[in-house]
Amino acid sequence: MIIKKKKYNVVVVGATGAVGRTMVSILAERKFPVEKLSLLASSRSAGQKLSFDGREVTVAELGEGSFDGIDIALFSAGASVSRQYAPKAVQAGCVVVDNSSAFRMEKDIPLVVPEVNPHAVRKAPGIIANPNCSTIQMVVALKPIHDRYRIKRVIVSTYQSVSGTGQKGIAELAQQSQDFLSKKTIKNEVYPHQIAFNCLPHIDTFLDNGYTKEEMKMVNETQKIFEDDTLAVSPTTVRVPVFYSHSESLNVETENPINIGELKKLLAQSPGICVVDSPENDEYPLAIHAAGRDEVMVGRIRLDLTHPKAVNFWVVADNLRKGAALNAVQIAELVIS
Ligand code: NAP
Ligand code: 12T
C-alpha cells in the first residue's frame, strides 16, 4: 500500500505540455492533497515558471534523481520518456500514473477509468496506465449500457481535435487557418496533410491490418477495461479541425432489448455523464461546450431503425481533461483513498 499521509509529494513529468498543464490546474481545482509539487520537462523548458494554486513553480529538467522523496508521479511526456523513466520512479517508491501508450496493454499493469473499473487500481508502488482519450470517453458512456443490456458490438467513428496531438497540433491548426484565410501557402509539419478546413481519416500510424494504432487502441483497451475479449469494437478514427474536445458517433448492439426511455434515464443517472438531448431545441453535445468541462456529454440517443437491438448516440468530452489529465488525477485520488 502507498503510505497514508495528509499530503503527498507529487511530480508532473511533461508539465509544460497540453496535458501536463491541464494536470497542474486540475490538481489545484480538485484540491488534491499536495505537499510539494515538482514540475519536470526537457532541457528546452527547464527554468520556465508555471503557476500552481497561486504559487510559482519553476520547471526542472527530468533526470535520474527526479523521483527521490516523491509519492505520486503523473507522466505525460510521451511513450519513450515513460519507458525510460517510469520504472525508475517505481524503484524510488512512487505510484506512477502514465498517460502514454507505453504500458497500457501490459498484462500486469492496470488500465483504469474510475467510473468503469475502479477495482483494478493498484494501491502499491507501481505503474497504472491511463487509457487513450478516445477510449476513455467511449467506455464511460458504454458502462451503464453494458451493465444493463450487455453489449455485443460497437461501431464507432471519432471526430478528434488537434489538441490530442499536443501543443504542436494546436499551433498547426491555428497557423494553417490564418494562412488559408489570408491566401498564403499552407505548410504541414505535424499532420500528413492540411488539417485546416479538412478531415483526415488517419490518427497515429497505420498497421498491417489496415487500421491505425489509434483505432486498435480503442479495440484492445476497451476489452481490457471491461475484462471481456468478446466485446467487439469496429472503429474509424478521424482528425477534424477542432481545437479542443473529441466527438464520437456510436452504434451499439446489445444482447438484450433496449427500452429507449429507460436507457436515457440510466445514462443521465450514471457517474461522469451529462445527457444533453433536446433535439427539439437544437440541443445536443458540442465540442465547444464540452471544452473545459469534466463530464462526458451524451446526446442524439435514438434506436437503430435497421436493427431490433441497437442504438445510436453521440458522445463528446474534453480530451485534455477526461481524456487525459482529469482521468489521471481521478486515478491518483483512488490510489490515496
Ligand atoms: P505536448 O503538448 O507535446 O507536451 C509534451 C510534454 O512532454 C512537454 O512538457 C515536453 O517538455 C515533455 N517532453 C518531451 N520530451 C521530453 C523529454 N525527453 N524529457 C522530458 N520531458 C519531455 O504533448 P501532450 O499532448 O501534452 O501529450 C503528452 C503525452 O500524453 C503523450 O504521451 C501523449 O500520447 C499523451 N496523451 C495522452 C492522452 C490520453 O488520451 N490519455 C491524450 C493526449 C496525450 P518540453 O516543454 O521541454 O518540450
Ligand atoms: N496519437 O495517448 O494524436 O496514445 O491524438 C493520444 C492522442 C496517441 C495516446 C493523438 C495519439 C495518444 C493521440
mmCIF file of C-alpha atoms and ligand atoms in Angstrom:
data_model
loop_
_atom_site.group_PDB
_atom_site.id
_atom_site.type_symbol
_atom_site.label_atom_id
_atom_site.label_comp_id
_atom_site.label_asym_id
_atom_site.label_seq_id
_atom_site.Cartn_x
_atom_site.Cartn_y
_atom_site.Cartn_z
ATOM 1 C CA MET A 1 0.000 0.000 0.000
ATOM 2 C CA ILE A 2 1.068 3.584 -0.515
ATOM 3 C CA ILE A 3 1.805 5.042 2.917
ATOM 4 C CA LYS A 4 -1.208 7.083 4.078
ATOM 5 C CA LYS A 5 -0.324 10.729 4.546
ATOM 6 C CA LYS A 6 -2.123 14.021 4.978
ATOM 7 C CA LYS A 7 -0.327 15.372 1.908
ATOM 8 C CA TYR A 8 1.773 13.838 -0.843
ATOM 9 C CA ASN A 9 4.823 14.860 -2.838
ATOM 10 C CA VAL A 10 3.701 14.882 -6.462
ATOM 11 C CA VAL A 11 5.600 15.263 -9.722
ATOM 12 C CA VAL A 12 4.221 16.029 -13.173
ATOM 13 C CA VAL A 13 6.516 14.795 -15.961
ATOM 14 C CA GLY A 14 5.779 16.776 -19.141
ATOM 15 C CA ALA A 15 4.345 19.673 -17.139
ATOM 16 C CA THR A 16 4.729 22.209 -19.962
ATOM 17 C CA GLY A 17 2.671 20.159 -22.419
ATOM 18 C CA ALA A 18 -1.027 20.403 -23.272
ATOM 19 C CA VAL A 19 -1.884 17.512 -20.918
ATOM 20 C CA GLY A 20 0.713 18.405 -18.237
ATOM 21 C CA ARG A 21 -0.557 21.986 -17.865
ATOM 22 C CA THR A 22 -4.088 20.649 -17.512
ATOM 23 C CA MET A 23 -2.882 18.217 -14.825
ATOM 24 C CA VAL A 24 -1.378 21.089 -12.844
ATOM 25 C CA SER A 25 -4.607 23.078 -12.924
ATOM 26 C CA ILE A 26 -6.791 20.044 -12.126
ATOM 27 C CA LEU A 27 -4.627 19.134 -9.092
ATOM 28 C CA ALA A 28 -5.329 22.635 -7.728
ATOM 29 C CA GLU A 29 -9.023 22.720 -8.737
ATOM 30 C CA ARG A 30 -9.760 19.393 -7.050
ATOM 31 C CA LYS A 31 -7.640 20.306 -4.009
ATOM 32 C CA PHE A 32 -5.530 17.186 -4.347
ATOM 33 C CA PRO A 33 -3.552 16.939 -1.073
ATOM 34 C CA VAL A 34 -0.214 18.145 -2.449
ATOM 35 C CA GLU A 35 2.675 18.726 -0.048
ATOM 36 C CA LYS A 36 5.258 19.617 -2.705
ATOM 37 C CA LEU A 37 4.681 19.781 -6.473
ATOM 38 C CA SER A 38 7.633 19.260 -8.827
ATOM 39 C CA LEU A 39 7.238 20.150 -12.481
ATOM 40 C CA LEU A 40 9.507 18.411 -14.954
ATOM 41 C CA ALA A 41 10.119 18.699 -18.689
ATOM 42 C CA SER A 42 13.068 18.537 -21.086
ATOM 43 C CA SER A 43 16.032 20.930 -21.052
ATOM 44 C CA ARG A 44 14.068 23.046 -23.571
ATOM 45 C CA SER A 45 11.681 24.239 -20.870
ATOM 46 C CA ALA A 46 13.778 23.970 -17.708
ATOM 47 C CA GLY A 47 13.683 27.293 -15.837
ATOM 48 C CA GLN A 48 10.239 28.219 -17.155
ATOM 49 C CA LYS A 49 7.756 29.194 -14.414
ATOM 50 C CA LEU A 50 4.220 27.800 -14.178
ATOM 51 C CA SER A 51 1.627 28.709 -11.591
ATOM 52 C CA PHE A 52 0.078 26.133 -9.276
ATOM 53 C CA ASP A 53 -2.638 27.131 -6.836
ATOM 54 C CA GLY A 54 -1.482 30.765 -6.808
ATOM 55 C CA ARG A 55 2.188 29.829 -6.340
ATOM 56 C CA GLU A 56 5.001 29.968 -8.906
ATOM 57 C CA VAL A 57 6.817 26.710 -9.577
ATOM 58 C CA THR A 58 9.998 26.542 -11.672
ATOM 59 C CA VAL A 59 10.165 23.730 -14.218
ATOM 60 C CA ALA A 60 13.178 21.441 -13.771
ATOM 61 C CA GLU A 61 14.806 19.057 -16.229
ATOM 62 C CA LEU A 62 13.806 15.411 -15.886
ATOM 63 C CA GLY A 63 16.750 13.309 -14.719
ATOM 64 C CA GLU A 64 17.921 10.351 -12.677
ATOM 65 C CA GLY A 65 17.267 11.913 -9.257
ATOM 66 C CA SER A 66 13.855 13.369 -10.137
ATOM 67 C CA PHE A 67 11.851 10.859 -8.086
ATOM 68 C CA ASP A 68 13.668 10.851 -4.750
ATOM 69 C CA GLY A 69 11.151 11.530 -1.987
ATOM 70 C CA ILE A 70 8.205 11.564 -4.415
ATOM 71 C CA ASP A 71 4.975 9.646 -3.668
ATOM 72 C CA ILE A 72 2.990 10.091 -6.888
ATOM 73 C CA ALA A 73 4.303 10.682 -10.419
ATOM 74 C CA LEU A 74 1.976 11.737 -13.229
ATOM 75 C CA PHE A 75 3.671 11.063 -16.575
ATOM 76 C CA SER A 76 2.652 12.846 -19.749
ATOM 77 C CA ALA A 77 5.761 13.299 -21.866
ATOM 78 C CA GLY A 78 5.335 10.586 -24.487
ATOM 79 C CA ALA A 79 5.848 6.832 -24.533
ATOM 80 C CA SER A 80 9.646 6.831 -24.841
ATOM 81 C CA VAL A 81 10.072 9.068 -21.776
ATOM 82 C CA SER A 82 7.658 6.798 -19.876
ATOM 83 C CA ARG A 83 9.520 3.654 -20.927
ATOM 84 C CA GLN A 84 12.794 5.144 -19.762
ATOM 85 C CA TYR A 85 11.732 6.859 -16.520
ATOM 86 C CA ALA A 86 8.527 5.249 -15.170
ATOM 87 C CA PRO A 87 10.413 2.131 -13.929
ATOM 88 C CA LYS A 88 12.946 4.432 -12.193
ATOM 89 C CA ALA A 89 10.093 6.272 -10.470
ATOM 90 C CA VAL A 90 8.633 2.949 -9.275
ATOM 91 C CA GLN A 91 12.064 1.930 -7.965
ATOM 92 C CA ALA A 92 12.150 5.164 -5.997
ATOM 93 C CA GLY A 93 8.829 4.126 -4.389
ATOM 94 C CA CYS A 94 6.322 6.087 -6.495
ATOM 95 C CA VAL A 95 2.909 5.207 -7.752
ATOM 96 C CA VAL A 96 3.085 6.210 -11.428
ATOM 97 C CA VAL A 97 0.001 7.200 -13.384
ATOM 98 C CA ASP A 98 1.105 7.044 -17.011
ATOM 99 C CA ASN A 99 -0.728 8.869 -19.792
ATOM 100 C CA SER A 100 1.273 7.416 -22.641
ATOM 101 C CA SER A 101 0.606 4.267 -24.643
ATOM 102 C CA ALA A 102 3.798 2.612 -23.292
ATOM 103 C CA PHE A 103 2.301 0.206 -20.739
ATOM 104 C CA ARG A 104 -1.457 0.149 -21.384
ATOM 105 C CA MET A 105 -1.643 -3.363 -22.806
ATOM 106 C CA GLU A 106 0.858 -4.978 -20.426
ATOM 107 C CA LYS A 107 -0.832 -7.805 -18.596
ATOM 108 C CA ASP A 108 0.156 -6.840 -15.062
ATOM 109 C CA ILE A 109 -0.476 -3.128 -15.455
ATOM 110 C CA PRO A 110 -3.942 -1.844 -14.559
ATOM 111 C CA LEU A 111 -5.729 0.282 -17.184
ATOM 112 C CA VAL A 112 -8.233 2.346 -15.272
ATOM 113 C CA VAL A 113 -11.242 4.590 -15.801
ATOM 114 C CA PRO A 114 -12.617 5.290 -12.320
ATOM 115 C CA GLU A 115 -16.298 5.241 -13.398
ATOM 116 C CA VAL A 116 -15.807 1.852 -15.085
ATOM 117 C CA ASN A 117 -13.212 -0.334 -13.333
ATOM 118 C CA PRO A 118 -12.063 1.351 -10.098
ATOM 119 C CA HIS A 119 -11.405 -2.119 -8.622
ATOM 120 C CA ALA A 120 -8.430 -2.538 -10.991
ATOM 121 C CA VAL A 121 -6.452 0.273 -9.370
ATOM 122 C CA ARG A 122 -3.159 -0.604 -7.716
ATOM 123 C CA LYS A 123 -2.527 0.956 -4.334
ATOM 124 C CA ALA A 124 1.102 -0.132 -4.019
ATOM 125 C CA PRO A 125 4.067 1.459 -5.809
ATOM 126 C CA GLY A 126 3.882 0.537 -9.469
ATOM 127 C CA ILE A 127 2.515 1.776 -12.783
ATOM 128 C CA ILE A 128 -1.151 2.424 -13.523
ATOM 129 C CA ALA A 129 -1.957 3.259 -17.135
ATOM 130 C CA ASN A 130 -4.390 5.933 -18.249
ATOM 131 C CA PRO A 131 -6.264 4.828 -21.385
ATOM 132 C CA ASN A 132 -6.282 6.676 -24.684
ATOM 133 C CA CYS A 133 -8.541 9.750 -24.835
ATOM 134 C CA SER A 134 -10.977 8.283 -27.397
ATOM 135 C CA THR A 135 -11.297 5.086 -25.364
ATOM 136 C CA ILE A 136 -11.955 6.862 -22.052
ATOM 137 C CA GLN A 137 -14.979 8.884 -23.162
ATOM 138 C CA MET A 138 -16.437 5.909 -25.036
ATOM 139 C CA VAL A 139 -16.196 3.455 -22.119
ATOM 140 C CA VAL A 140 -17.733 5.943 -19.664
ATOM 141 C CA ALA A 141 -20.808 6.038 -21.929
ATOM 142 C CA LEU A 142 -20.788 2.268 -22.577
ATOM 143 C CA LYS A 143 -20.504 1.195 -18.924
ATOM 144 C CA PRO A 144 -24.175 1.639 -17.854
ATOM 145 C CA ILE A 145 -25.347 0.131 -21.160
ATOM 146 C CA HIS A 146 -23.121 -2.904 -20.797
ATOM 147 C CA ASP A 147 -24.225 -3.456 -17.175
ATOM 148 C CA ARG A 148 -27.932 -3.305 -18.081
ATOM 149 C CA TYR A 149 -28.194 -4.753 -21.623
ATOM 150 C CA ARG A 150 -24.800 -6.491 -22.310
ATOM 151 C CA ILE A 151 -23.021 -5.028 -25.295
ATOM 152 C CA LYS A 152 -22.119 -7.335 -28.190
ATOM 153 C CA ARG A 153 -20.674 -4.890 -30.694
ATOM 154 C CA VAL A 154 -19.839 -1.190 -31.036
ATOM 155 C CA ILE A 155 -19.331 0.621 -34.337
ATOM 156 C CA VAL A 156 -17.602 3.936 -33.654
ATOM 157 C CA SER A 157 -16.359 6.853 -35.731
ATOM 158 C CA THR A 158 -14.380 9.585 -33.986
ATOM 159 C CA TYR A 159 -14.019 13.287 -34.742
ATOM 160 C CA GLN A 160 -10.830 14.104 -32.809
ATOM 161 C CA SER A 161 -9.445 17.543 -32.035
ATOM 162 C CA VAL A 162 -5.887 18.664 -32.726
ATOM 163 C CA SER A 163 -5.068 19.150 -29.010
ATOM 164 C CA GLY A 164 -4.853 15.327 -28.917
ATOM 165 C CA THR A 165 -1.512 15.836 -30.668
ATOM 166 C CA GLY A 166 -0.398 18.351 -28.017
ATOM 167 C CA GLN A 167 0.769 21.957 -28.329
ATOM 168 C CA LYS A 168 2.167 21.376 -31.822
ATOM 169 C CA GLY A 169 -1.202 20.191 -33.170
ATOM 170 C CA ILE A 170 -2.921 23.278 -31.771
ATOM 171 C CA ALA A 171 -0.259 25.529 -33.309
ATOM 172 C CA GLU A 172 -0.519 23.849 -36.732
ATOM 173 C CA LEU A 173 -4.316 24.259 -36.988
ATOM 174 C CA ALA A 174 -4.092 27.925 -35.887
ATOM 175 C CA GLN A 175 -1.317 28.739 -38.375
ATOM 176 C CA GLN A 176 -2.935 26.891 -41.300
ATOM 177 C CA SER A 177 -6.295 28.565 -40.637
ATOM 178 C CA GLN A 178 -4.712 32.043 -40.722
ATOM 179 C CA ASP A 179 -2.682 31.209 -43.817
ATOM 180 C CA PHE A 180 -5.690 29.732 -45.605
ATOM 181 C CA LEU A 181 -7.872 32.782 -44.931
ATOM 182 C CA SER A 182 -5.118 35.168 -45.994
ATOM 183 C CA LYS A 183 -4.490 33.082 -49.136
ATOM 184 C CA LYS A 184 -0.910 32.199 -48.152
ATOM 185 C CA THR A 185 0.818 28.892 -48.867
ATOM 186 C CA ILE A 186 -0.094 26.231 -46.329
ATOM 187 C CA LYS A 187 2.679 24.240 -44.671
ATOM 188 C CA ASN A 188 2.110 20.957 -42.844
ATOM 189 C CA GLU A 189 4.634 19.541 -40.396
ATOM 190 C CA VAL A 190 2.591 17.720 -37.757
ATOM 191 C CA TYR A 191 -0.076 16.041 -39.904
ATOM 192 C CA PRO A 192 0.495 14.283 -43.235
ATOM 193 C CA HIS A 193 -1.977 16.669 -44.950
ATOM 194 C CA GLN A 194 -3.562 20.074 -44.369
ATOM 195 C CA ILE A 195 -5.815 19.835 -41.284
ATOM 196 C CA ALA A 196 -7.424 23.297 -41.549
ATOM 197 C CA PHE A 197 -10.816 23.024 -43.321
ATOM 198 C CA ASN A 198 -10.245 19.299 -43.834
ATOM 199 C CA CYS A 199 -10.783 15.874 -42.174
ATOM 200 C CA LEU A 200 -8.066 13.215 -42.014
ATOM 201 C CA PRO A 201 -9.086 9.550 -41.568
ATOM 202 C CA HIS A 202 -5.675 8.895 -40.041
ATOM 203 C CA ILE A 203 -4.625 9.150 -36.356
ATOM 204 C CA ASP A 204 -1.303 7.687 -35.214
ATOM 205 C CA THR A 205 0.364 5.238 -37.635
ATOM 206 C CA PHE A 206 -1.077 2.576 -39.949
ATOM 207 C CA LEU A 207 -0.713 -1.117 -39.102
ATOM 208 C CA ASP A 208 -0.583 -4.132 -41.439
ATOM 209 C CA ASN A 209 -4.269 -4.902 -40.833
ATOM 210 C CA GLY A 210 -5.348 -1.623 -42.475
ATOM 211 C CA TYR A 211 -6.319 0.002 -39.190
ATOM 212 C CA THR A 212 -4.411 2.764 -37.403
ATOM 213 C CA LYS A 213 -2.812 2.331 -33.988
ATOM 214 C CA GLU A 214 -5.366 4.784 -32.592
ATOM 215 C CA GLU A 215 -8.175 2.526 -33.881
ATOM 216 C CA MET A 216 -6.614 -0.602 -32.398
ATOM 217 C CA LYS A 217 -6.175 1.199 -29.052
ATOM 218 C CA MET A 218 -9.965 1.631 -28.979
ATOM 219 C CA VAL A 219 -10.450 -2.104 -29.669
ATOM 220 C CA ASN A 220 -7.865 -3.512 -27.249
ATOM 221 C CA GLU A 221 -8.153 -1.022 -24.403
ATOM 222 C CA THR A 222 -11.967 -1.332 -24.307
ATOM 223 C CA GLN A 223 -11.730 -5.128 -23.992
ATOM 224 C CA LYS A 224 -9.113 -4.831 -21.259
ATOM 225 C CA ILE A 225 -11.099 -2.262 -19.247
ATOM 226 C CA PHE A 226 -14.323 -4.325 -19.431
ATOM 227 C CA GLU A 227 -12.359 -7.567 -18.927
ATOM 228 C CA ASP A 228 -14.257 -9.010 -21.891
ATOM 229 C CA ASP A 229 -12.471 -10.178 -25.074
ATOM 230 C CA THR A 230 -15.797 -10.828 -26.781
ATOM 231 C CA LEU A 231 -16.881 -7.172 -26.727
ATOM 232 C CA ALA A 232 -16.395 -6.253 -30.403
ATOM 233 C CA VAL A 233 -15.332 -2.726 -31.372
ATOM 234 C CA SER A 234 -15.230 -1.618 -35.016
ATOM 235 C CA PRO A 235 -13.537 1.816 -35.168
ATOM 236 C CA THR A 236 -12.698 4.583 -37.627
ATOM 237 C CA THR A 237 -10.705 7.461 -36.113
ATOM 238 C CA VAL A 238 -10.714 10.845 -37.831
ATOM 239 C CA ARG A 239 -8.843 14.093 -37.093
ATOM 240 C CA VAL A 240 -11.024 17.177 -37.584
ATOM 241 C CA PRO A 241 -10.160 20.897 -37.476
ATOM 242 C CA VAL A 242 -11.368 21.431 -33.900
ATOM 243 C CA PHE A 243 -9.057 22.691 -31.129
ATOM 244 C CA TYR A 244 -10.497 21.015 -28.016
ATOM 245 C CA SER A 245 -12.789 18.002 -27.329
ATOM 246 C CA HIS A 246 -13.261 14.772 -29.221
ATOM 247 C CA SER A 247 -16.688 13.799 -30.587
ATOM 248 C CA GLU A 248 -17.764 10.228 -31.343
ATOM 249 C CA SER A 249 -20.667 8.651 -33.205
ATOM 250 C CA LEU A 250 -21.575 5.254 -31.728
ATOM 251 C CA ASN A 251 -23.785 2.388 -32.846
ATOM 252 C CA VAL A 252 -24.166 -0.098 -30.007
ATOM 253 C CA GLU A 253 -25.678 -3.562 -30.441
ATOM 254 C CA THR A 254 -26.801 -5.355 -27.294
ATOM 255 C CA GLU A 255 -27.691 -8.862 -26.152
ATOM 256 C CA ASN A 256 -30.947 -7.714 -24.518
ATOM 257 C CA PRO A 257 -33.631 -5.446 -25.993
ATOM 258 C CA ILE A 258 -33.326 -1.738 -25.156
ATOM 259 C CA ASN A 259 -36.061 0.499 -23.806
ATOM 260 C CA ILE A 260 -35.010 3.934 -25.049
ATOM 261 C CA GLY A 261 -36.678 5.885 -22.216
ATOM 262 C CA GLU A 262 -35.029 3.665 -19.640
ATOM 263 C CA LEU A 263 -31.667 3.973 -21.416
ATOM 264 C CA LYS A 264 -31.817 7.783 -21.379
ATOM 265 C CA LYS A 265 -32.611 7.756 -17.650
ATOM 266 C CA LEU A 266 -29.844 5.241 -16.981
ATOM 267 C CA LEU A 267 -27.267 7.385 -18.796
ATOM 268 C CA ALA A 268 -28.447 10.557 -17.034
ATOM 269 C CA GLN A 269 -28.001 8.897 -13.611
ATOM 270 C CA SER A 270 -24.572 7.455 -14.346
ATOM 271 C CA PRO A 271 -21.423 8.966 -12.810
ATOM 272 C CA GLY A 272 -19.395 11.257 -15.047
ATOM 273 C CA ILE A 273 -22.124 11.551 -17.709
ATOM 274 C CA CYS A 274 -24.205 14.588 -18.638
ATOM 275 C CA VAL A 275 -27.081 13.883 -21.049
ATOM 276 C CA VAL A 276 -27.784 16.784 -23.414
ATOM 277 C CA ASP A 277 -30.564 15.548 -25.654
ATOM 278 C CA SER A 278 -33.287 18.005 -26.655
ATOM 279 C CA PRO A 279 -33.206 17.955 -30.448
ATOM 280 C CA GLU A 280 -36.480 19.929 -30.472
ATOM 281 C CA ASN A 281 -34.431 22.849 -29.044
ATOM 282 C CA ASP A 282 -31.332 22.106 -31.155
ATOM 283 C CA GLU A 283 -29.606 20.842 -28.010
ATOM 284 C CA TYR A 284 -27.012 18.070 -28.254
ATOM 285 C CA PRO A 285 -23.393 17.716 -27.089
ATOM 286 C CA LEU A 286 -20.932 20.033 -28.819
ATOM 287 C CA ALA A 287 -17.133 20.151 -28.704
ATOM 288 C CA ILE A 288 -17.190 23.866 -27.846
ATOM 289 C CA HIS A 289 -19.485 23.182 -24.881
ATOM 290 C CA ALA A 290 -17.568 20.156 -23.570
ATOM 291 C CA ALA A 291 -14.219 22.028 -23.621
ATOM 292 C CA GLY A 292 -13.242 22.949 -20.064
ATOM 293 C CA ARG A 293 -15.859 20.643 -18.550
ATOM 294 C CA ASP A 294 -15.363 17.369 -16.701
ATOM 295 C CA GLU A 295 -18.385 15.332 -17.802
ATOM 296 C CA VAL A 296 -18.712 13.052 -20.793
ATOM 297 C CA MET A 297 -21.657 14.534 -22.707
ATOM 298 C CA VAL A 298 -24.122 12.177 -24.407
ATOM 299 C CA GLY A 299 -26.980 13.034 -26.779
ATOM 300 C CA ARG A 300 -28.813 12.184 -30.014
ATOM 301 C CA ILE A 301 -29.843 8.966 -28.235
ATOM 302 C CA ARG A 302 -32.124 7.001 -30.568
ATOM 303 C CA LEU A 303 -32.970 3.433 -31.543
ATOM 304 C CA ASP A 304 -31.322 2.000 -34.644
ATOM 305 C CA LEU A 305 -34.174 1.746 -37.188
ATOM 306 C CA THR A 306 -32.406 -1.086 -39.013
ATOM 307 C CA HIS A 307 -31.727 -3.389 -36.052
ATOM 308 C CA PRO A 308 -34.017 -4.571 -33.237
ATOM 309 C CA LYS A 309 -31.355 -4.457 -30.512
ATOM 310 C CA ALA A 310 -29.166 -1.463 -31.281
ATOM 311 C CA VAL A 311 -28.957 2.256 -30.502
ATOM 312 C CA ASN A 312 -27.165 5.249 -31.953
ATOM 313 C CA PHE A 313 -25.792 8.157 -29.940
ATOM 314 C CA TRP A 314 -23.203 10.963 -29.882
ATOM 315 C CA VAL A 315 -20.514 11.316 -27.196
ATOM 316 C CA VAL A 316 -18.343 14.399 -26.605
ATOM 317 C CA ALA A 317 -15.680 15.098 -23.966
ATOM 318 C CA ASP A 318 -12.704 17.365 -23.344
ATOM 319 C CA ASN A 319 -9.788 15.167 -24.434
ATOM 320 C CA LEU A 320 -7.276 17.070 -22.297
ATOM 321 C CA ARG A 321 -9.475 16.736 -19.173
ATOM 322 C CA LYS A 322 -11.493 13.476 -19.004
ATOM 323 C CA GLY A 323 -9.476 12.108 -21.936
ATOM 324 C CA ALA A 324 -6.168 12.599 -20.118
ATOM 325 C CA ALA A 325 -5.414 14.876 -17.137
ATOM 326 C CA LEU A 326 -8.666 14.559 -15.183
ATOM 327 C CA ASN A 327 -8.783 10.778 -15.506
ATOM 328 C CA ALA A 328 -5.154 10.602 -14.323
ATOM 329 C CA VAL A 329 -5.868 12.755 -11.260
ATOM 330 C CA GLN A 330 -9.004 10.697 -10.507
ATOM 331 C CA ILE A 331 -6.820 7.571 -10.602
ATOM 332 C CA ALA A 332 -4.410 9.240 -8.141
ATOM 333 C CA GLU A 333 -7.414 10.046 -5.906
ATOM 334 C CA LEU A 334 -8.372 6.358 -5.922
ATOM 335 C CA VAL A 335 -4.797 5.412 -5.028
ATOM 336 C CA ILE A 336 -4.821 7.580 -1.877
ATOM 337 C CA SER A 337 -8.452 6.855 -0.928
HETATM 338 P P1 NAP B 1 2.832 18.105 -25.744
HETATM 339 O O1 NAP B 1 1.926 19.267 -25.624
HETATM 340 O O2 NAP B 1 3.668 17.993 -26.961
HETATM 341 O O3 NAP B 1 3.777 18.069 -24.445
HETATM 342 C C1 NAP B 1 4.824 17.180 -24.303
HETATM 343 C C2 NAP B 1 5.467 17.348 -22.925
HETATM 344 O O4 NAP B 1 6.463 16.351 -22.752
HETATM 345 C C3 NAP B 1 6.154 18.673 -22.722
HETATM 346 O O5 NAP B 1 6.053 19.064 -21.385
HETATM 347 C C4 NAP B 1 7.589 18.351 -23.077
HETATM 348 O O6 NAP B 1 8.524 19.214 -22.463
HETATM 349 C C5 NAP B 1 7.690 16.974 -22.457
HETATM 350 N N1 NAP B 1 8.793 16.217 -23.014
HETATM 351 C C6 NAP B 1 9.003 15.839 -24.291
HETATM 352 N N2 NAP B 1 10.149 15.163 -24.425
HETATM 353 C C7 NAP B 1 10.708 15.100 -23.193
HETATM 354 C C8 NAP B 1 11.892 14.550 -22.672
HETATM 355 N N3 NAP B 1 12.766 13.894 -23.444
HETATM 356 N N4 NAP B 1 12.143 14.684 -21.344
HETATM 357 C C9 NAP B 1 11.286 15.340 -20.558
HETATM 358 N N5 NAP B 1 10.135 15.891 -20.987
HETATM 359 C C10 NAP B 1 9.850 15.770 -22.290
HETATM 360 O O7 NAP B 1 2.030 16.738 -25.666
HETATM 361 P P2 NAP B 1 0.715 16.338 -24.816
HETATM 362 O O8 NAP B 1 -0.480 16.399 -25.671
HETATM 363 O O9 NAP B 1 0.708 17.081 -23.553
HETATM 364 O O10 NAP B 1 0.942 14.778 -24.618
HETATM 365 C C11 NAP B 1 1.898 14.238 -23.790
HETATM 366 C C12 NAP B 1 1.666 12.740 -23.577
HETATM 367 O O11 NAP B 1 0.334 12.483 -23.189
HETATM 368 C C13 NAP B 1 1.893 11.821 -24.761
HETATM 369 O O12 NAP B 1 2.393 10.596 -24.226
HETATM 370 C C14 NAP B 1 0.535 11.566 -25.326
HETATM 371 O O13 NAP B 1 0.449 10.335 -26.009
HETATM 372 C C15 NAP B 1 -0.240 11.526 -24.044
HETATM 373 N N6 NAP B 1 -1.613 11.851 -24.250
HETATM 374 C C16 NAP B 1 -2.471 11.048 -23.739
HETATM 375 C C17 NAP B 1 -3.773 11.263 -23.919
HETATM 376 C C18 NAP B 1 -4.680 10.287 -23.428
HETATM 377 O O14 NAP B 1 -5.605 10.050 -24.122
HETATM 378 N N7 NAP B 1 -4.509 9.717 -22.292
HETATM 379 C C19 NAP B 1 -4.231 12.379 -24.596
HETATM 380 C C20 NAP B 1 -3.342 13.221 -25.114
HETATM 381 C C21 NAP B 1 -1.996 12.940 -24.933
HETATM 382 P P3 NAP B 1 9.237 20.446 -23.245
HETATM 383 O O15 NAP B 1 8.382 21.666 -22.963
HETATM 384 O O16 NAP B 1 10.548 20.546 -22.560
HETATM 385 O O17 NAP B 1 9.324 20.099 -24.679
HETATM 386 N N1 12T B 2 -1.567 9.740 -31.414
HETATM 387 O O1 12T B 2 -2.094 8.598 -25.763
HETATM 388 O O2 12T B 2 -2.632 12.093 -31.896
HETATM 389 O O3 12T B 2 -1.908 7.018 -27.249
HETATM 390 O O4 12T B 2 -4.491 12.435 -30.827
HETATM 391 C C1 12T B 2 -3.228 10.172 -27.692
HETATM 392 C C2 12T B 2 -3.559 11.068 -28.690
HETATM 393 C C3 12T B 2 -1.789 8.997 -29.189
HETATM 394 C C4 12T B 2 -2.079 8.204 -26.930
HETATM 395 C C5 12T B 2 -3.400 11.882 -30.961
HETATM 396 C C6 12T B 2 -2.121 9.890 -30.189
HETATM 397 C C7 12T B 2 -2.361 9.158 -27.972
HETATM 398 C C8 12T B 2 -3.016 10.913 -29.927
#
